[in-house]
mmCIF file of C-alpha atoms in Angstrom:
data_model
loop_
_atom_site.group_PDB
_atom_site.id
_atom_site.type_symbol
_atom_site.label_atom_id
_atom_site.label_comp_id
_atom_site.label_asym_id
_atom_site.label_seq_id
_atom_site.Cartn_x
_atom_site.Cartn_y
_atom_site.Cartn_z
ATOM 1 C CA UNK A 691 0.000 0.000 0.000
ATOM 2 C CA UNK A 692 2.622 2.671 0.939
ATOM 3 C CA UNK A 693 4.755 1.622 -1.868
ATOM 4 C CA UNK A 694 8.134 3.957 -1.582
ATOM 5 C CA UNK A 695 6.199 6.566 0.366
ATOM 6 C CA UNK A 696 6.830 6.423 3.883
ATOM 7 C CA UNK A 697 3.774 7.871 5.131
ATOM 8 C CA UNK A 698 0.383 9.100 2.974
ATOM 9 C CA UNK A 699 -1.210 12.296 2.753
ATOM 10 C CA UNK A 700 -4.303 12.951 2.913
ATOM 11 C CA UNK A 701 -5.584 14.188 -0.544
ATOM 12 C CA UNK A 702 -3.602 13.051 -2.613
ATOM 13 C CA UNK A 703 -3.632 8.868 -0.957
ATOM 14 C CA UNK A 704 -7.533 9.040 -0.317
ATOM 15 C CA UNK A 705 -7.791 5.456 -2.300
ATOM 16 C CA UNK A 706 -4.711 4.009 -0.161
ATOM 17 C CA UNK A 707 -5.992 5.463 2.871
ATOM 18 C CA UNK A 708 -9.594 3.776 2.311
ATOM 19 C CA UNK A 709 -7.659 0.477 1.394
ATOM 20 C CA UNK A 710 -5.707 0.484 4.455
ATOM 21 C CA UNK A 711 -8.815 0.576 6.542
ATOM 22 C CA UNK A 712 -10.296 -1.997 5.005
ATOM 23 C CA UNK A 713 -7.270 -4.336 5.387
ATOM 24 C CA UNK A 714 -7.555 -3.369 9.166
ATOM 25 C CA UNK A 715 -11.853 -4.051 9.183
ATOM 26 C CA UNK A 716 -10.348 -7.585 7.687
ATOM 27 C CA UNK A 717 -7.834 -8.188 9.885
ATOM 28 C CA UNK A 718 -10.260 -7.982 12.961
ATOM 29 C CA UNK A 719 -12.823 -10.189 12.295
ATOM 30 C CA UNK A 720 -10.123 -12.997 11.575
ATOM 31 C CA UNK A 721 -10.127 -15.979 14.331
ATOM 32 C CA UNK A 722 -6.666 -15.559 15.665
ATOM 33 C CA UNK A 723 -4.794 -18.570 17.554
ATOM 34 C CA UNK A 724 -3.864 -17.714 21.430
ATOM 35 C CA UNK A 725 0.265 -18.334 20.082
ATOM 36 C CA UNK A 726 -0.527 -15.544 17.366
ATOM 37 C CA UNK A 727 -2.121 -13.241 19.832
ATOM 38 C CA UNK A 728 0.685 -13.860 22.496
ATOM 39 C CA UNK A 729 3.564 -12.609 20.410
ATOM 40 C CA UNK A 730 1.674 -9.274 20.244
ATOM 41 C CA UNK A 731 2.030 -9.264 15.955
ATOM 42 C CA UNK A 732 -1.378 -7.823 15.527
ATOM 43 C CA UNK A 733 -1.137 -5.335 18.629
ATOM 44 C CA UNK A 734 2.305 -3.587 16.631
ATOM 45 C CA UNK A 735 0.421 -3.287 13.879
ATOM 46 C CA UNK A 736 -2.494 -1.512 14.684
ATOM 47 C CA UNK A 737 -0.256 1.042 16.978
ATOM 48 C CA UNK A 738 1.749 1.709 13.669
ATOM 49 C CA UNK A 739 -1.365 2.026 11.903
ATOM 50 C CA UNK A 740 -2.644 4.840 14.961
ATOM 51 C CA UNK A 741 0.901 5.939 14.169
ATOM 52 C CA UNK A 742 0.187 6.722 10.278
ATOM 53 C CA UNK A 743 -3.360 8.308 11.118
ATOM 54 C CA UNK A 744 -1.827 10.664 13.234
ATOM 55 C CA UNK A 745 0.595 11.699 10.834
ATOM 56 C CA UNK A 746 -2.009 11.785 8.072
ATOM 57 C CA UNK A 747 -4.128 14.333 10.695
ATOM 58 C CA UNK A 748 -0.856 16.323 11.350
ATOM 59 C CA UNK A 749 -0.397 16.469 7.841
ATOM 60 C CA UNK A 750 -3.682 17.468 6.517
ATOM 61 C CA UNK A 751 -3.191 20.792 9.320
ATOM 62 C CA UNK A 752 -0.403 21.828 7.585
ATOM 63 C CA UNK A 753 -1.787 21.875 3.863
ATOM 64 C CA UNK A 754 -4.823 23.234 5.369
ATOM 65 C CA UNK A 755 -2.685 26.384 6.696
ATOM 66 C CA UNK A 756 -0.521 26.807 3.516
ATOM 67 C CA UNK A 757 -3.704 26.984 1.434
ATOM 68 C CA UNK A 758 -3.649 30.623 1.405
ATOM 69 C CA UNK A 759 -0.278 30.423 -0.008
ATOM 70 C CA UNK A 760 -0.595 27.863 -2.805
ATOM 71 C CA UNK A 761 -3.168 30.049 -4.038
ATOM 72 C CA UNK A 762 -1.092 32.664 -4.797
ATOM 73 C CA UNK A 763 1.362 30.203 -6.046
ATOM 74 C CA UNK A 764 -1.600 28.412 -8.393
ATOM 75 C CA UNK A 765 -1.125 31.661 -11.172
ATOM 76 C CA UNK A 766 2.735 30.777 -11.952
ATOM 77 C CA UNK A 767 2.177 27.385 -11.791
ATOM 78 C CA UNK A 768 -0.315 27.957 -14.674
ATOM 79 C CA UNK A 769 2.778 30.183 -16.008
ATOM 80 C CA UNK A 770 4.995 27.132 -16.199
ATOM 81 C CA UNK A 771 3.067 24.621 -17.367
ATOM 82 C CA UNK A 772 2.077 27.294 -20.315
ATOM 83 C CA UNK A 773 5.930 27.815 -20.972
ATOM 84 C CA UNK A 774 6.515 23.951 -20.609
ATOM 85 C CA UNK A 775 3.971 23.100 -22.972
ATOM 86 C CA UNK A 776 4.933 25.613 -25.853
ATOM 87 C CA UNK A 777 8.850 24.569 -26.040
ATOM 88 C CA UNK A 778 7.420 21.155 -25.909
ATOM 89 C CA UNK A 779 5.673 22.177 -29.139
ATOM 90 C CA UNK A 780 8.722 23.619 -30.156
ATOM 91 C CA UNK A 781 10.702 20.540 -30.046
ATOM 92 C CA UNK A 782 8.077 18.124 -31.238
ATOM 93 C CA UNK A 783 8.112 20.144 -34.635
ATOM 94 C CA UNK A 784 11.452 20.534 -34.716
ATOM 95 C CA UNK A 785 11.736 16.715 -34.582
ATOM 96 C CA UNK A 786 8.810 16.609 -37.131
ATOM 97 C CA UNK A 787 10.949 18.323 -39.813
ATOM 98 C CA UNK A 788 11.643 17.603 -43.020
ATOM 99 C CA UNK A 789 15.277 16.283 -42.666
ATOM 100 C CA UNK A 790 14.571 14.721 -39.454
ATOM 101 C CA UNK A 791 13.314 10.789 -39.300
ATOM 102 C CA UNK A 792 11.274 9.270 -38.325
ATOM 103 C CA UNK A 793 7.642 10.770 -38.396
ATOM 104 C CA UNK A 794 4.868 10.424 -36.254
ATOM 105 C CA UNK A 795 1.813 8.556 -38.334
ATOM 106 C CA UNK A 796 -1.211 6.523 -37.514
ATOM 107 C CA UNK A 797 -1.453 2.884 -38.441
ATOM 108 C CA UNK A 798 -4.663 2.209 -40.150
ATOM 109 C CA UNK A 799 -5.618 -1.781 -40.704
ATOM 110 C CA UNK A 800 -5.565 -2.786 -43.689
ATOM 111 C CA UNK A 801 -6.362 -5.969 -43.096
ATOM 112 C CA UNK A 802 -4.360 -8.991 -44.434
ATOM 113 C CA UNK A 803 -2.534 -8.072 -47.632
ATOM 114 C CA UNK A 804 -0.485 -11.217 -48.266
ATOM 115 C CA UNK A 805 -2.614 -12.331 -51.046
ATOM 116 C CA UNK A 806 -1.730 -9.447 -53.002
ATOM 117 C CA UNK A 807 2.135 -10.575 -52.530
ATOM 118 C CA UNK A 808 2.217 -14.251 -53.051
ATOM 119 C CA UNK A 809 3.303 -14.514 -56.274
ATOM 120 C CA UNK A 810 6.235 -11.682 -55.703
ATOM 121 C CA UNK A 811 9.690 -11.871 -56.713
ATOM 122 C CA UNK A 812 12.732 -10.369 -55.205
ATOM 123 C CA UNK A 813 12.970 -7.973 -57.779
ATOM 124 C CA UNK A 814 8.992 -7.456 -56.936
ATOM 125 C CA UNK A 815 9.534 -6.912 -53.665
ATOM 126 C CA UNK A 816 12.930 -4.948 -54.375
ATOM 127 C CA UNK A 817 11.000 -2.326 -56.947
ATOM 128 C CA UNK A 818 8.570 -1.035 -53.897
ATOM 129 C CA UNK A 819 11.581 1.192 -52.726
ATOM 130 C CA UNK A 820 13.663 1.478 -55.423
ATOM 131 C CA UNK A 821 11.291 1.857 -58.336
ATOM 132 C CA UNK A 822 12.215 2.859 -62.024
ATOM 133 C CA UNK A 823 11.765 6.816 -61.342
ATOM 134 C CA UNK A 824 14.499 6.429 -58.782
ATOM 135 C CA UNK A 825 16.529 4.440 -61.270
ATOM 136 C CA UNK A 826 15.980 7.050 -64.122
ATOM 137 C CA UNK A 827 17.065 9.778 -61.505
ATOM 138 C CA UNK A 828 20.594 8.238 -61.286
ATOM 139 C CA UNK A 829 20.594 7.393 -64.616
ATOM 140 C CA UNK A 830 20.194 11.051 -65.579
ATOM 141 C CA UNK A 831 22.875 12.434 -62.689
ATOM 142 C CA UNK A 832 25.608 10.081 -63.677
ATOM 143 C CA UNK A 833 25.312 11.369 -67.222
ATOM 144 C CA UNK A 834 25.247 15.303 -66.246
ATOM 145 C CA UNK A 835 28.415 14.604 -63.864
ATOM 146 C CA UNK A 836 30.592 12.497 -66.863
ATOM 147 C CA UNK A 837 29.431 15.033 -69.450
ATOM 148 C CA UNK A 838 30.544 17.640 -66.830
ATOM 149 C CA UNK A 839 33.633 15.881 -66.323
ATOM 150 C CA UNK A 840 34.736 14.593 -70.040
ATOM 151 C CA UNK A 841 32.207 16.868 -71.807
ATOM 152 C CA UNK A 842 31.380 13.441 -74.040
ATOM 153 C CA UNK A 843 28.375 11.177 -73.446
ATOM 154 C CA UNK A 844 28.146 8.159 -71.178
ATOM 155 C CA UNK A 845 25.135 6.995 -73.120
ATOM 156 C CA UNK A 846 23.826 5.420 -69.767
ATOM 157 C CA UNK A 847 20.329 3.812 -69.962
ATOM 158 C CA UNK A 848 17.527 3.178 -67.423
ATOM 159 C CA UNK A 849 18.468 -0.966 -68.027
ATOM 160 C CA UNK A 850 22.123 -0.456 -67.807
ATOM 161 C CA UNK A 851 21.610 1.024 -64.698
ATOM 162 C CA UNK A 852 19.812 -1.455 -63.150
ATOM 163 C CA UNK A 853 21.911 -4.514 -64.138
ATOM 164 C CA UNK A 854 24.893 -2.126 -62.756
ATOM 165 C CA UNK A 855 23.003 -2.666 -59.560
ATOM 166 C CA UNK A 856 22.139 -5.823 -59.864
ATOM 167 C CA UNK A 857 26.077 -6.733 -60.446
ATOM 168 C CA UNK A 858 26.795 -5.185 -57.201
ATOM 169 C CA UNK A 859 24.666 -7.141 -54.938
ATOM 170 C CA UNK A 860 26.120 -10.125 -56.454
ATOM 171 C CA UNK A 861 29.588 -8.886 -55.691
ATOM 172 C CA UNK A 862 28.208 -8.709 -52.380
ATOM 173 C CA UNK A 863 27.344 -12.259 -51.935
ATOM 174 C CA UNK A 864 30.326 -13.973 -53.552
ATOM 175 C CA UNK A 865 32.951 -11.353 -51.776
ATOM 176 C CA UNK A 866 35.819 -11.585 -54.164
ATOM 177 C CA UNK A 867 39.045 -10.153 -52.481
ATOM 178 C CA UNK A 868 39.630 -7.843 -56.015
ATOM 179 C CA UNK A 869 36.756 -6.157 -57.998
ATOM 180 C CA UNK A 870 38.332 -7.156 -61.370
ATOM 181 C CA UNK A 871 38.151 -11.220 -60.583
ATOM 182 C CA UNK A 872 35.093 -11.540 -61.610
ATOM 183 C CA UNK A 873 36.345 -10.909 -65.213
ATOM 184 C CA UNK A 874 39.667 -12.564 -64.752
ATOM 185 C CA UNK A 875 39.670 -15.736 -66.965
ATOM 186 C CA UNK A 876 40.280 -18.293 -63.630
ATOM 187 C CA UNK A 877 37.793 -16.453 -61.318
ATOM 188 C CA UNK A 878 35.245 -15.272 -64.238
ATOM 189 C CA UNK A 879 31.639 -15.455 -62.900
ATOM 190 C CA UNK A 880 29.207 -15.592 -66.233
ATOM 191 C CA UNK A 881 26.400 -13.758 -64.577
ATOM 192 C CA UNK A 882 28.247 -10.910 -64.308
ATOM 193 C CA UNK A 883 31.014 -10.314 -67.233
ATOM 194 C CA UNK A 884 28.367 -11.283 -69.959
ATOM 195 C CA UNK A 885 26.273 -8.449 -68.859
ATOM 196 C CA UNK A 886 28.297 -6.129 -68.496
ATOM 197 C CA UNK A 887 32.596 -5.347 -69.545
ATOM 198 C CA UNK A 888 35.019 -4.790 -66.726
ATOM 199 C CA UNK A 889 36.105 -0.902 -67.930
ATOM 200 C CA UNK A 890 31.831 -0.031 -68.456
ATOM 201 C CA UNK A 891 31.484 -1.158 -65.060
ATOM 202 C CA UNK A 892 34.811 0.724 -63.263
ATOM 203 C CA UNK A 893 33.507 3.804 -65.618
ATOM 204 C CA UNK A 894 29.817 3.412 -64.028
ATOM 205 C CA UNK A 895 31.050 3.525 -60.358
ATOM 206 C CA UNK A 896 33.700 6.154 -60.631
ATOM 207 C CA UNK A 897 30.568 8.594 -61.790
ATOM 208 C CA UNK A 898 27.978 7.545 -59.983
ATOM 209 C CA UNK A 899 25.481 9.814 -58.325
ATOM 210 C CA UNK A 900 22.472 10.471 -57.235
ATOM 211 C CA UNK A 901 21.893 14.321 -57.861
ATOM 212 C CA UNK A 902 23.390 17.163 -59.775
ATOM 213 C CA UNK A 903 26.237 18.606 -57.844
ATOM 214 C CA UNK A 904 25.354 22.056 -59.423
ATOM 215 C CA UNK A 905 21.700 21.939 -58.377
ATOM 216 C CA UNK A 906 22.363 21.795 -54.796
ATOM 217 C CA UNK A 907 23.132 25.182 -53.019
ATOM 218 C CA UNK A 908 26.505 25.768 -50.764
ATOM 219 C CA UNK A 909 24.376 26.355 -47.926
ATOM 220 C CA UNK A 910 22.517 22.584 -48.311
ATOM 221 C CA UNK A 911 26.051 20.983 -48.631
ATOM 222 C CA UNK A 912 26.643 22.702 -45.239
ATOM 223 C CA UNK A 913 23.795 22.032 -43.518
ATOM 224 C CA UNK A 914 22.959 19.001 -44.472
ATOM 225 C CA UNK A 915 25.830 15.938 -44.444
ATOM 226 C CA UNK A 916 23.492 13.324 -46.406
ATOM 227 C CA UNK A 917 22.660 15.808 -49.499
ATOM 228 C CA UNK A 918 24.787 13.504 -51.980
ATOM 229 C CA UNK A 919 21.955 10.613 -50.958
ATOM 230 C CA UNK A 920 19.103 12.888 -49.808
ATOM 231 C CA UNK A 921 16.585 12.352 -52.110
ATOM 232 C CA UNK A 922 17.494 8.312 -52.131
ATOM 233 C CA UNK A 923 16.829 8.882 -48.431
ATOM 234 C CA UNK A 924 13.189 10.791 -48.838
ATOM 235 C CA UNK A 925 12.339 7.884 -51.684
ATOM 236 C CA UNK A 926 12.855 5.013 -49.304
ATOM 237 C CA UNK A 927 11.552 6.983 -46.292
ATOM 238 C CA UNK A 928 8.046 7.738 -47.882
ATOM 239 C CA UNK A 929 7.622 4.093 -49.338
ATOM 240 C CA UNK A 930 8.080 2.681 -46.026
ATOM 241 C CA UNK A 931 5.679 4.837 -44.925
ATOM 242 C CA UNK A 932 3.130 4.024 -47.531
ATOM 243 C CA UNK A 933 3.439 0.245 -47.469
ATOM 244 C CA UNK A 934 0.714 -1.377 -45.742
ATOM 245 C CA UNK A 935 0.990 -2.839 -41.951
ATOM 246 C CA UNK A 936 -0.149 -4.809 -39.545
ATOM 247 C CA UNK A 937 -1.273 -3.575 -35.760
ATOM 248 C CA UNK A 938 1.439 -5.839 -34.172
ATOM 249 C CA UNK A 939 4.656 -5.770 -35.762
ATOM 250 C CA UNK A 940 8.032 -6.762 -34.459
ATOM 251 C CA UNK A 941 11.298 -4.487 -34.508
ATOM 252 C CA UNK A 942 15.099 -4.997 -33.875
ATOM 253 C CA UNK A 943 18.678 -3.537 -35.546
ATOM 254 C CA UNK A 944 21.668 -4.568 -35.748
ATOM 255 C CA UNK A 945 25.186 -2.957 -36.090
ATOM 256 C CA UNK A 946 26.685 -2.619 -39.943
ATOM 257 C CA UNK A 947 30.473 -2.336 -39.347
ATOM 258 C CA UNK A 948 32.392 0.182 -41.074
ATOM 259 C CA UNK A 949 36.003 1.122 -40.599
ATOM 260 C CA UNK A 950 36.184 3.910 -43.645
ATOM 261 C CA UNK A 951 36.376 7.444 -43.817
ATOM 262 C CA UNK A 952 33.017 9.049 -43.367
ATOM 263 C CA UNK A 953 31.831 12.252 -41.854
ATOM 264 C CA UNK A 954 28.558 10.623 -39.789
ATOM 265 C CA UNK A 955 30.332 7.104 -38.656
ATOM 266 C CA UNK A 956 30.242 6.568 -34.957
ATOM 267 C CA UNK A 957 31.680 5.065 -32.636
ATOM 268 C CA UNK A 958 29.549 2.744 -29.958
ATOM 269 C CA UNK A 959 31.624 1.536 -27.084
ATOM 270 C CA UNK A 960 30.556 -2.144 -25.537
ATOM 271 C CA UNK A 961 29.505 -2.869 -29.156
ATOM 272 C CA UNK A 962 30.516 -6.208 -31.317
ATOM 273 C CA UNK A 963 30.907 -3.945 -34.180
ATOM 274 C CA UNK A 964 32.044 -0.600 -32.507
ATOM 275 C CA UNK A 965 31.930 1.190 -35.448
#
């Protein structure tokens, strides 16, 4: 009943106060043994319990004299919680910016939408956040920065870009030691040099990009660390928050190591993968 308290006031314990009472209503109309009434068990409670009703009285005296004064005190009180509640505000849509993740949204039931999925692929399931508009959007950059650069065409097409893609995540999986193995005559992987020749492929990555590095002010590049993947970022972002979901769903992360050179790694102490 008193929990960490170690008394109750009147007030604000009125619930506690009743319960206690009726735990000491219960406790005398038990039959008690003569060896239970002999060690005097019962008698120590009930003087505690006179004990905490005189302190309650006591108590309820004082509040009763310091009303006048927590009246007085009642209009800055109102003050505070004003001030509290407005930089409260402040924060919340601060945090609710555009550059700042995540969002606060309401999830709706859709019901069950796995029908509508079971005859997906991976490059179904893939396509719902990185769809061909996103594609064509790096198509289009990397051929404004090597025009930029060379000032000659890269001639790079919405397909080309995707099977550059696709070539990467199979680097991925088979982890070659050296990028240039997998067109090497001893370590040549068929899935991957017959779509596409070692030099189109180095000449791909080395001008790869997402936006136009002239289209973004000096005062974004400043502000903002992720502009170079920003609008990658804002795509994935607002198909996540599109997709449908269930009412119950289960989350967890993990750590991606990374020892490079990168202006937003940290570092995690006590971590597997620290950084």
């Amino acid at each position: 009943i008193f929990g960490e308290k170690k008394y109750l006031r009147p007030g604000e314990d009125d619930d506690k106060l009743l319960h206690l009472l009726e735990v000491d209503s219960d406790i005398e109309g038990y039959d008690l043994e003569e060896d239970e009434l002999d060690d005097g068990v019962f008698q120590e409670q009930d003087t505690a319990r006179g004990d905490i009703v005189e302190m309650a009285i006591e108590e309820e005296n004082v509040l009763e004299e310091n009303d006048e004064d927590n009246d007085q005190i009642e209009g800055l009180d109102d003050e505070i919680v004003e001030i509290s509640t407005s930089n409260e505000q402040v924060q919340q849509d601060e945090y609710d910016s555009e550059d700042n993740v995540p969002l606060k949204f309401e999830i709706q039931d859709n019901g069950d939408t796995s029908l509508e999925r079971i005859n997906f692929t991976p490059s179904d399931y893939f396509s719902k956040y990185m769809d061909d508009n996103m594609f064509q959007t790096i198509c289009d950059s990397t051929n404004v920065k090597y025009m930029l650069l060379h000032e000659k065409p890269l001639n790079l097409t919405l397909t080309e870009t995707k099977h550059f893609f696709g070539i990467s995540i199979l680097m991925s999986l088979l982890k070659y030691p050296r990028v240039r193995m997998y067109w090497a005559k001893t370590t040549r992987v068929y899935s991957i040099a017959s779509v596409m020749t070692r030099d189109r492929y180095f000449k791909i990555r080395n001008h790869l990009k997402i936006v136009v590095d002239n289209d973004i002010s000096e005062h974004l590049r400043k502000s903002d660390k992720l502009w170079k993947v920003r609008p990658l970022l804002k795509k994935i972002r607002e198909t996540c928050l599109s997709l449908p979901r269930e009412n119950v769903v289960a989350v967890d992360e993990q750590m991606i190591p990374f020892t490079g050179i990168c202006g937003i790694k940290q570092f995690v102490r006590g971590k597997p993968n620290p950084e």
